[in-house]
Coordinates of C-alpha atoms in Angstrom, one line a residue:
M258 CA 57.4 73.8 -6.0
S259 CA 59.0 71.8 -8.8
S260 CA 58.7 68.0 -8.8
K261 CA 62.4 67.6 -8.1
A262 CA 62.2 70.0 -5.1
A263 CA 59.0 68.2 -3.9
A264 CA 60.8 64.9 -4.0
S265 CA 63.7 66.3 -2.1
S266 CA 61.4 67.7 0.5
L267 CA 59.6 64.4 0.9
K268 CA 62.9 62.5 1.5
N269 CA 64.0 65.1 4.1
N270 CA 60.7 64.7 6.0
N271 CA 60.6 60.9 5.8
N272 CA 63.9 59.2 6.7
G273 CA 64.4 55.5 6.6
D274 CA 62.3 52.8 4.8
I275 CA 59.2 54.2 3.1
W276 CA 56.9 51.9 5.2
T277 CA 58.0 54.0 8.2
W278 CA 57.1 57.3 6.6
R279 CA 54.1 59.3 7.8
T280 CA 53.2 59.7 4.1
Y281 CA 52.6 55.9 3.8
K282 CA 50.9 55.5 7.2
L283 CA 47.7 54.3 5.6
Q284 CA 48.9 52.7 2.3
L285 CA 52.0 51.4 0.6
P286 CA 53.1 51.1 -3.0
V287 CA 53.5 47.4 -3.9
T288 CA 54.7 45.4 -6.8
C289 CA 54.4 41.8 -8.0
G290 CA 56.5 41.1 -11.0
S291 CA 55.9 44.1 -13.3
L292 CA 52.4 44.8 -11.8
T293 CA 52.1 47.7 -9.5
G294 CA 49.3 48.6 -7.0
T295 CA 48.5 50.4 -3.8
L296 CA 48.1 48.3 -0.6
V297 CA 45.7 49.7 2.1
R298 CA 47.0 48.7 5.5
A299 CA 43.7 48.6 7.3
R300 CA 42.0 46.4 4.7
L301 CA 44.9 43.9 4.8
A302 CA 44.5 43.7 8.6
K303 CA 40.8 42.8 8.2
G304 CA 41.4 40.2 5.5
E305 CA 39.6 42.3 2.8
K306 CA 40.4 43.1 -0.8
C307 CA 43.2 45.5 0.0
I308 CA 45.2 46.2 -3.1
L309 CA 44.0 48.8 -5.6
V310 CA 45.0 48.5 -9.2
K311 CA 43.6 51.4 -11.2
K312 CA 39.9 51.3 -10.1
D313 CA 39.7 47.6 -9.0
W314 CA 40.3 46.0 -5.6
F315 CA 42.1 42.7 -5.2
T316 CA 43.0 40.3 -2.4
P317 CA 46.8 39.5 -2.2
N318 CA 46.1 36.2 -3.9
E319 CA 44.2 37.8 -6.7
F320 CA 46.9 40.4 -7.2
E321 CA 49.5 37.7 -7.3
K322 CA 47.5 35.8 -10.0
L323 CA 46.9 39.0 -11.9
A324 CA 50.7 39.5 -12.0
G325 CA 51.2 36.0 -13.5
K326 CA 52.7 34.7 -10.3
G327 CA 49.8 32.6 -9.1
R328 CA 51.7 29.4 -9.1
A329 CA 54.0 30.8 -6.4
K330 CA 51.1 30.3 -4.0
N331 CA 52.7 32.6 -1.5
W332 CA 51.8 36.2 -1.9
K333 CA 53.8 37.2 1.2
L334 CA 57.0 36.5 -0.8
S335 CA 55.9 37.4 -4.3
I336 CA 54.4 40.8 -3.4
R337 CA 57.0 43.4 -2.5
C338 CA 57.3 47.0 -1.3
E339 CA 60.6 48.5 -2.4
D340 CA 62.0 45.1 -3.2
T341 CA 61.2 43.9 0.4
P342 CA 58.7 41.0 0.6
L343 CA 55.5 41.7 2.6
K344 CA 56.4 38.7 4.7
K345 CA 59.3 40.6 6.1
L346 CA 57.2 43.7 6.9
I347 CA 54.6 41.5 8.6
E348 CA 57.2 39.7 10.7
D349 CA 58.8 43.0 11.7
G350 CA 55.4 44.4 12.8
Y351 CA 55.1 47.0 10.1
L352 CA 52.0 45.3 8.6
K353 CA 49.2 43.3 10.2
S354 CA 47.5 40.5 8.3
V355 CA 45.0 37.8 8.9
R356 CA 45.4 34.4 7.3
Y357 CA 43.9 34.6 3.8
K358 CA 42.3 31.3 2.6
R359 CA 45.0 30.9 -0.1
N360 CA 47.4 30.0 2.7
K361 CA 45.2 27.1 3.6
Q362 CA 44.3 28.3 7.1
V363 CA 41.3 26.3 8.1
K364 CA 38.4 28.6 9.1
E365 CA 35.7 27.0 11.3
P366 CA 32.2 27.5 9.9
R367 CA 30.3 30.3 11.7
A368 CA 27.4 29.6 14.0
S369 CA 24.1 28.6 12.5
S370 CA 21.6 31.3 11.7
S371 CA 18.6 32.0 13.9
H372 CA 16.3 30.7 11.2
S373 CA 16.2 27.7 8.9
D374 CA 15.4 27.5 5.2
T375 CA 14.1 24.5 3.4
V376 CA 16.4 23.4 0.7
S377 CA 15.3 24.5 -2.8
E378 CA 18.6 23.7 -4.6
E379 CA 18.0 20.0 -4.2
D380 CA 14.6 20.0 -6.0
G381 CA 14.2 16.9 -8.1
E382 CA 16.0 14.6 -5.7
D383 CA 14.4 12.3 -3.1
E384 CA 11.6 14.4 -1.7
E385 CA 11.1 12.1 1.3
S386 CA 14.4 13.2 2.8
N387 CA 13.6 16.9 2.5
Q388 CA 11.8 16.8 5.8
E389 CA 15.1 16.1 7.5
D390 CA 16.9 18.7 5.5
D391 CA 16.3 21.9 7.3
V392 CA 19.4 23.9 6.7
S393 CA 21.1 26.9 8.1
S394 CA 23.2 29.7 6.6
C395 CA 26.8 29.8 7.8
K396 CA 26.4 33.5 8.5
T397 CA 24.5 34.6 11.7
E398 CA 21.5 36.7 10.8
N399 CA 19.8 38.2 13.9
S400 CA 16.5 40.0 13.3
S401 CA 16.7 43.7 14.1
D402 CA 13.1 43.6 15.4
A403 CA 13.8 41.1 18.2
P404 CA 15.4 42.0 21.5
E405 CA 19.0 40.9 22.0
E406 CA 18.2 38.5 24.8
E407 CA 15.3 36.9 22.9
T408 CA 17.4 36.4 19.9
K409 CA 20.1 34.8 22.0
D410 CA 17.6 32.4 23.5
Q411 CA 16.4 31.4 20.1
D412 CA 19.9 30.8 18.9
E413 CA 20.6 28.6 21.9
Q414 CA 17.4 26.6 21.3
Q415 CA 18.0 26.1 17.6
Q416 CA 21.8 25.4 17.6
P417 CA 23.0 21.8 18.3
E418 CA 25.1 21.2 21.3
S419 CA 28.4 20.0 20.0
S420 CA 32.0 19.7 21.0
P421 CA 34.6 22.2 19.6
D422 CA 35.8 19.4 17.4
N423 CA 32.4 18.6 16.0
N424 CA 33.0 20.6 12.8
K425 CA 36.2 18.5 12.2
R426 CA 34.4 15.2 12.0
T427 CA 34.9 12.9 9.1
F428 CA 32.8 10.1 7.7
V429 CA 34.1 7.2 5.6
V430 CA 31.7 7.0 2.6
T431 CA 31.3 4.6 -0.3
C432 CA 29.5 4.7 -3.6
G433 CA 29.6 1.6 -5.7
D434 CA 33.2 0.4 -5.6
S435 CA 34.6 3.8 -4.8
S436 CA 35.4 5.1 -1.3
G437 CA 36.4 8.3 0.2
V438 CA 36.2 10.5 3.4
L439 CA 33.6 13.2 3.7
H440 CA 34.8 16.1 5.8
N441 CA 32.1 17.9 7.8
N442 CA 33.9 21.3 7.8
R443 CA 33.8 21.3 4.0
F444 CA 30.2 20.0 3.6
S445 CA 27.5 22.3 2.5
G446 CA 25.3 20.0 0.3
K447 CA 26.0 19.3 -3.3
R448 CA 28.2 22.5 -3.5
G449 CA 31.8 22.4 -2.3
K450 CA 34.4 19.7 -2.6
S451 CA 33.8 17.8 0.6
V452 CA 34.8 14.2 -0.3
R453 CA 38.5 13.4 -0.2
T454 CA 39.4 10.4 -2.3
E455 CA 42.9 9.0 -2.8
T456 CA 43.6 11.3 -5.7
S457 CA 41.4 14.4 -5.4
W458 CA 38.7 16.4 -3.7
L459 CA 35.2 16.0 -5.1
T460 CA 31.7 17.4 -4.5
P461 CA 29.2 14.8 -3.5
E462 CA 27.7 14.9 -7.1
E463 CA 31.2 14.5 -8.6
F464 CA 31.9 11.6 -6.3
V465 CA 28.7 9.8 -7.5
N466 CA 29.3 10.6 -11.1
E467 CA 32.8 9.3 -11.0
A468 CA 31.8 6.1 -9.1
L469 CA 28.8 5.2 -11.2
G470 CA 30.0 6.5 -14.5
H471 CA 26.9 8.6 -15.2
R472 CA 25.0 11.7 -14.0
N473 CA 21.7 10.1 -13.1
G474 CA 22.7 9.2 -9.5
S475 CA 21.4 10.8 -6.3
W476 CA 24.2 11.7 -3.9
R477 CA 21.9 11.5 -0.9
K478 CA 20.9 7.9 -1.8
D479 CA 23.9 6.5 -3.6
I480 CA 26.6 7.7 -1.1
E481 CA 26.6 5.5 1.9
H482 CA 28.1 5.6 5.4
E483 CA 28.2 2.4 7.4
G484 CA 25.7 0.9 5.0
K485 CA 23.2 3.7 5.3
P486 CA 22.5 6.4 2.7
L487 CA 24.0 9.8 3.4
S488 CA 20.5 11.2 3.9
S489 CA 20.5 9.6 7.3
L490 CA 23.2 11.9 8.4
L491 CA 21.6 15.1 7.3
N492 CA 20.3 16.3 10.6
R493 CA 21.5 18.5 13.4
E494 CA 22.5 15.6 15.7
N495 CA 25.4 14.7 13.5
D496 CA 26.0 18.4 12.6
L497 CA 26.0 17.5 8.9
M498 CA 23.7 20.1 7.4
I499 CA 22.9 21.4 4.0
H500 CA 23.4 25.2 3.7
S501 CA 20.6 27.4 2.5
V502 CA 20.5 28.6 -1.1
Q503 CA 21.3 32.1 0.0
C504 CA 24.2 31.1 2.2
P505 CA 27.1 33.5 1.7
C506 CA 30.0 31.3 2.9
N507 CA 33.0 30.5 0.7
L508 CA 31.7 27.0 0.1
C509 CA 28.3 28.2 -1.3
Q510 CA 29.5 31.4 -2.9
P511 CA 33.2 30.7 -3.6
E512 CA 35.6 33.2 -5.1
P513 CA 38.0 31.9 -7.8
E514 CA 40.7 31.5 -5.1
D515 CA 38.3 29.5 -2.9
L516 CA 37.7 27.1 -5.8
E517 CA 41.4 26.7 -6.2
N518 CA 41.9 26.1 -2.5
Q519 CA 39.3 23.3 -2.5
K520 CA 41.6 21.2 -4.7
N521 CA 44.1 20.7 -1.8
D522 CA 44.0 19.6 1.8
D523 CA 43.5 22.2 4.6
E524 CA 46.1 20.6 6.8
C525 CA 49.7 19.3 6.4
A526 CA 49.9 15.8 5.1
I527 CA 52.7 15.0 7.6
C528 CA 52.0 16.7 10.9
K529 CA 48.2 17.0 10.4
T530 CA 48.1 20.6 11.5
V531 CA 47.0 23.8 9.7
G532 CA 48.9 26.9 8.9
E533 CA 50.7 28.4 5.9
L534 CA 50.9 25.4 3.5
V535 CA 52.5 24.7 0.1
V536 CA 50.2 22.8 -2.2
C537 CA 51.2 20.1 -4.6
D538 CA 50.2 20.7 -8.2
Y539 CA 49.8 16.9 -8.9
C540 CA 47.8 15.6 -5.9
P541 CA 45.5 17.0 -3.1
R542 CA 48.3 17.1 -0.5
S543 CA 49.5 20.2 1.2
F544 CA 52.7 20.6 3.3
H545 CA 54.5 22.9 5.7
K546 CA 57.8 24.0 4.2
K547 CA 59.8 22.2 6.9
C548 CA 57.6 19.0 7.0
N549 CA 58.3 18.1 3.4
V550 CA 61.5 16.1 2.7
P551 CA 63.5 17.8 1.3
H552 CA 62.4 21.1 2.8
I553 CA 60.7 23.5 0.4
E554 CA 62.9 26.5 -0.2
D555 CA 61.4 30.0 -0.9
T556 CA 63.1 29.9 -4.4
I557 CA 60.9 26.9 -5.3
I558 CA 57.7 28.6 -4.1
E559 CA 58.5 31.8 -6.1
N560 CA 59.1 29.7 -9.2
D561 CA 56.2 29.8 -11.7
K562 CA 56.6 26.1 -12.5
N563 CA 54.3 23.4 -11.0
W564 CA 55.7 21.9 -7.8
K565 CA 55.6 18.2 -7.2
C566 CA 55.7 16.7 -3.7
T567 CA 58.0 13.8 -2.8
F568 CA 55.1 11.4 -2.9
C569 CA 54.2 12.3 -6.5
A570 CA 57.9 12.5 -7.6
F571 CA 58.4 8.9 -6.3
K572 CA 55.3 7.6 -8.2
A573 CA 56.4 9.4 -11.4
N574 CA 59.9 7.9 -10.9
Q575 CA 58.3 4.4 -10.6
K576 CA 56.2 4.9 -13.8
T577 CA 59.2 6.0 -15.8
E578 CA 61.4 3.1 -14.5
A579 CA 58.7 0.7 -15.5
V580 CA 58.6 2.1 -19.1
M581 CA 62.3 2.1 -19.4
S582 CA 62.5 -1.7 -18.6
R583 CA 59.9 -2.7 -21.2
Q584 CA 61.0 -4.8 -24.2
I585 CA 61.4 -2.5 -27.2
S586 CA 60.0 -5.1 -29.5
Q587 CA 56.6 -4.4 -27.9
H588 CA 57.0 -0.6 -28.4
M589 CA 58.9 -0.3 -31.6
L590 CA 56.2 1.9 -33.2
E591 CA 56.4 4.4 -30.3
C592 CA 60.2 4.6 -30.6
Q593 CA 60.0 5.0 -34.4
Y594 CA 57.5 7.7 -34.0
L595 CA 59.6 9.6 -31.4
L596 CA 62.7 9.4 -33.6
M597 CA 60.8 10.7 -36.7
Y598 CA 59.3 13.4 -34.5
L599 CA 62.7 14.6 -33.5
C600 CA 64.1 14.5 -37.1
S601 CA 61.2 16.5 -38.4
A602 CA 61.6 19.3 -35.9
E603 CA 63.4 22.4 -37.1
E604 CA 66.4 21.8 -34.8
G605 CA 66.4 18.1 -35.6
Q606 CA 68.4 18.5 -38.8
K607 CA 71.3 19.8 -36.9
F608 CA 71.4 16.6 -34.9
A609 CA 70.7 14.2 -37.7
T610 CA 74.3 13.7 -38.8
N611 CA 77.8 14.5 -37.7
Y612 CA 77.3 18.2 -37.0
R613 CA 80.3 19.5 -35.1
F614 CA 78.6 22.4 -33.3
N615 CA 81.5 24.7 -34.1
M616 CA 83.9 22.5 -32.1
E617 CA 86.9 22.6 -34.5
N618 CA 88.9 24.5 -32.0
S619 CA 87.7 22.5 -29.0
S620 CA 90.0 19.9 -27.5
S621 CA 87.0 17.7 -26.5
F622 CA 84.9 15.7 -28.9
F623 CA 82.5 12.9 -28.6
R624 CA 84.5 9.7 -28.0
T625 CA 81.4 7.8 -29.1
P626 CA 79.7 10.1 -31.6
M627 CA 75.9 9.6 -31.5
W628 CA 73.5 11.2 -33.9
L629 CA 69.9 10.7 -34.8
D630 CA 70.9 8.8 -37.9
N631 CA 72.9 6.4 -35.7
I632 CA 69.8 5.7 -33.6
A633 CA 67.7 5.2 -36.7
E634 CA 70.2 2.6 -37.9
R635 CA 70.2 0.8 -34.6
L636 CA 66.4 0.7 -34.5
Q637 CA 66.4 -0.7 -38.0
R638 CA 68.9 -3.4 -37.0
N639 CA 67.0 -4.3 -33.8
Q640 CA 70.1 -3.5 -31.7
Y641 CA 68.0 -2.2 -28.8
Q642 CA 66.6 -4.6 -26.3
I643 CA 64.7 -2.3 -24.0
V644 CA 63.1 1.1 -24.3
G645 CA 65.6 2.6 -21.8
E646 CA 68.5 1.9 -24.2
F647 CA 66.8 3.9 -27.0
V648 CA 66.0 6.8 -24.6
S649 CA 69.6 6.7 -23.3
D650 CA 71.1 7.2 -26.8
V651 CA 68.7 10.1 -27.4
Q652 CA 69.5 11.7 -24.1
F653 CA 73.2 11.2 -24.7
I654 CA 73.1 13.5 -27.7
F655 CA 71.5 16.3 -25.6
T656 CA 73.8 15.8 -22.6
E657 CA 76.9 16.0 -24.7
C658 CA 75.6 19.0 -26.6
A659 CA 75.0 20.9 -23.4
K660 CA 78.4 19.9 -22.0
I661 CA 80.4 21.1 -25.0
N662 CA 78.4 24.2 -25.9
Q663 CA 78.4 26.0 -22.6
N664 CA 80.0 29.0 -24.4
N665 CA 77.8 28.7 -27.5
P666 CA 74.3 29.9 -26.3
E667 CA 72.7 29.5 -29.7
V668 CA 73.5 25.8 -30.1
F669 CA 73.0 25.2 -26.3
A670 CA 69.5 26.6 -26.5
M671 CA 68.8 24.5 -29.7
G672 CA 69.7 21.3 -27.9
E673 CA 67.7 22.2 -24.8
H674 CA 64.6 23.0 -26.8
L675 CA 64.8 19.7 -28.7
K676 CA 65.3 17.9 -25.5
Q677 CA 62.1 19.4 -24.0
L678 CA 60.2 18.4 -27.2
F679 CA 61.4 14.8 -26.8
D680 CA 60.6 14.7 -23.1
Q681 CA 57.0 16.0 -23.6
E682 CA 56.3 13.7 -26.6
F683 CA 57.8 10.7 -24.8
R684 CA 55.4 11.1 -21.9
K685 CA 52.5 11.4 -24.3
A686 CA 53.6 8.3 -26.3
F687 CA 53.9 6.1 -23.2
N688 CA 51.0 7.7 -21.3
I689 CA 53.1 8.9 -18.4
Q690 CA 50.7 11.4 -16.8
D691 CA 53.1 12.7 -14.2
G692 CA 56.3 12.2 -16.1
S693 CA 59.5 13.4 -14.5
A694 CA 61.8 14.0 -17.4
D695 CA 64.3 15.8 -15.1
R696 CA 65.0 12.4 -13.4
W697 CA 65.7 10.5 -16.6
T698 CA 69.4 10.8 -16.4
T699 CA 69.5 8.6 -13.3
L700 CA 67.0 6.1 -14.8
V701 CA 68.3 5.2 -18.2
P702 CA 71.1 2.7 -18.9
K703 CA 74.4 3.8 -20.3
P704 CA 74.5 4.2 -24.1
L705 CA 75.3 1.2 -26.2
K706 CA 78.9 1.0 -27.3
K707 CA 79.6 0.9 -31.0

């Protein structure tokens, strides 16, 4: 049978969407951007690596990253079958999926193993506390030689009696002048980011190093809870235990996606519940799409650009406002540098003097022409009082260029590129770490009149 005839026969025998065809009962062709793969339904339902690309298996999160769409942080929308997002197929019941860790679904640690191992990863630290540091693997390992009832009895004897919420306990901890909250469900010893500070998630060692400014500290001794060293909590009564060296959990043996997930909270910053969360790229917070104000649209999630939550956007706005109100006399060097940086750029020559952008036939023209040469002259004559006035004149050039050259893509792109260069260099010059250049138009004063 020819390929054309075979294709015709396939269509005749499988009507409707391809995910309903008998041919694709076990697997589906999927795409993410320009990357293609084969999704195995049963593996997806079990939460395993389920997408085959050539000879390699990937989780949906890994497949999304491989396609260059990792910043979307929502594989259900970015991975598609016949242009239909997997989210739609899951909602309609055509696919079954567990919550992958990338979606920030909190997974409770598994029961303690039936045997304990003495910590060897902590060699070199305070030996006197090692006696209290019997640890357990997160994965249950029952001996095949022991009867089932005997194994069960051993587990009951060795496992602590604790409430269902015990693994969600938190401990306020300090080290020097620094403070944070240690989350029990993330704690495994020195591995895993279990300490949440105001700005980030840190491992116990990172917390000590950041607090003391050196790497010679001991996290067991230097981290304190209610005035006592953390070593006093390392026992089964508090259910704060160090995992064994061979522990296979995602805290002790993390995949790249697990390391990425550790950077953000496991619950929504607003409603304090778990679920499918969108993570901020500038702080540790995570949000449900409807909890954030404004609501997070799917188009934003699918965008490859970093996403900034409202908290971070507000702080960045405050930083920029503070810079704009500074006296330019104290920052003349920065402004002079920025102007020379623009003029030396390839596109800068077009904006240095009265370049008309092919506007001879245009009815509109700058009522108050502003060019880089004009700004240089104003700087020379000390006509600017605050930094915001200088920035306003620079932004005015780009705004007018974009307004007038909507139908001139070459010049329009030239102005946009130069604007991006200025925005980036401005943030560096004034040390605005989370700069929000897209908000400048509402922050800067109106241009000075001639």
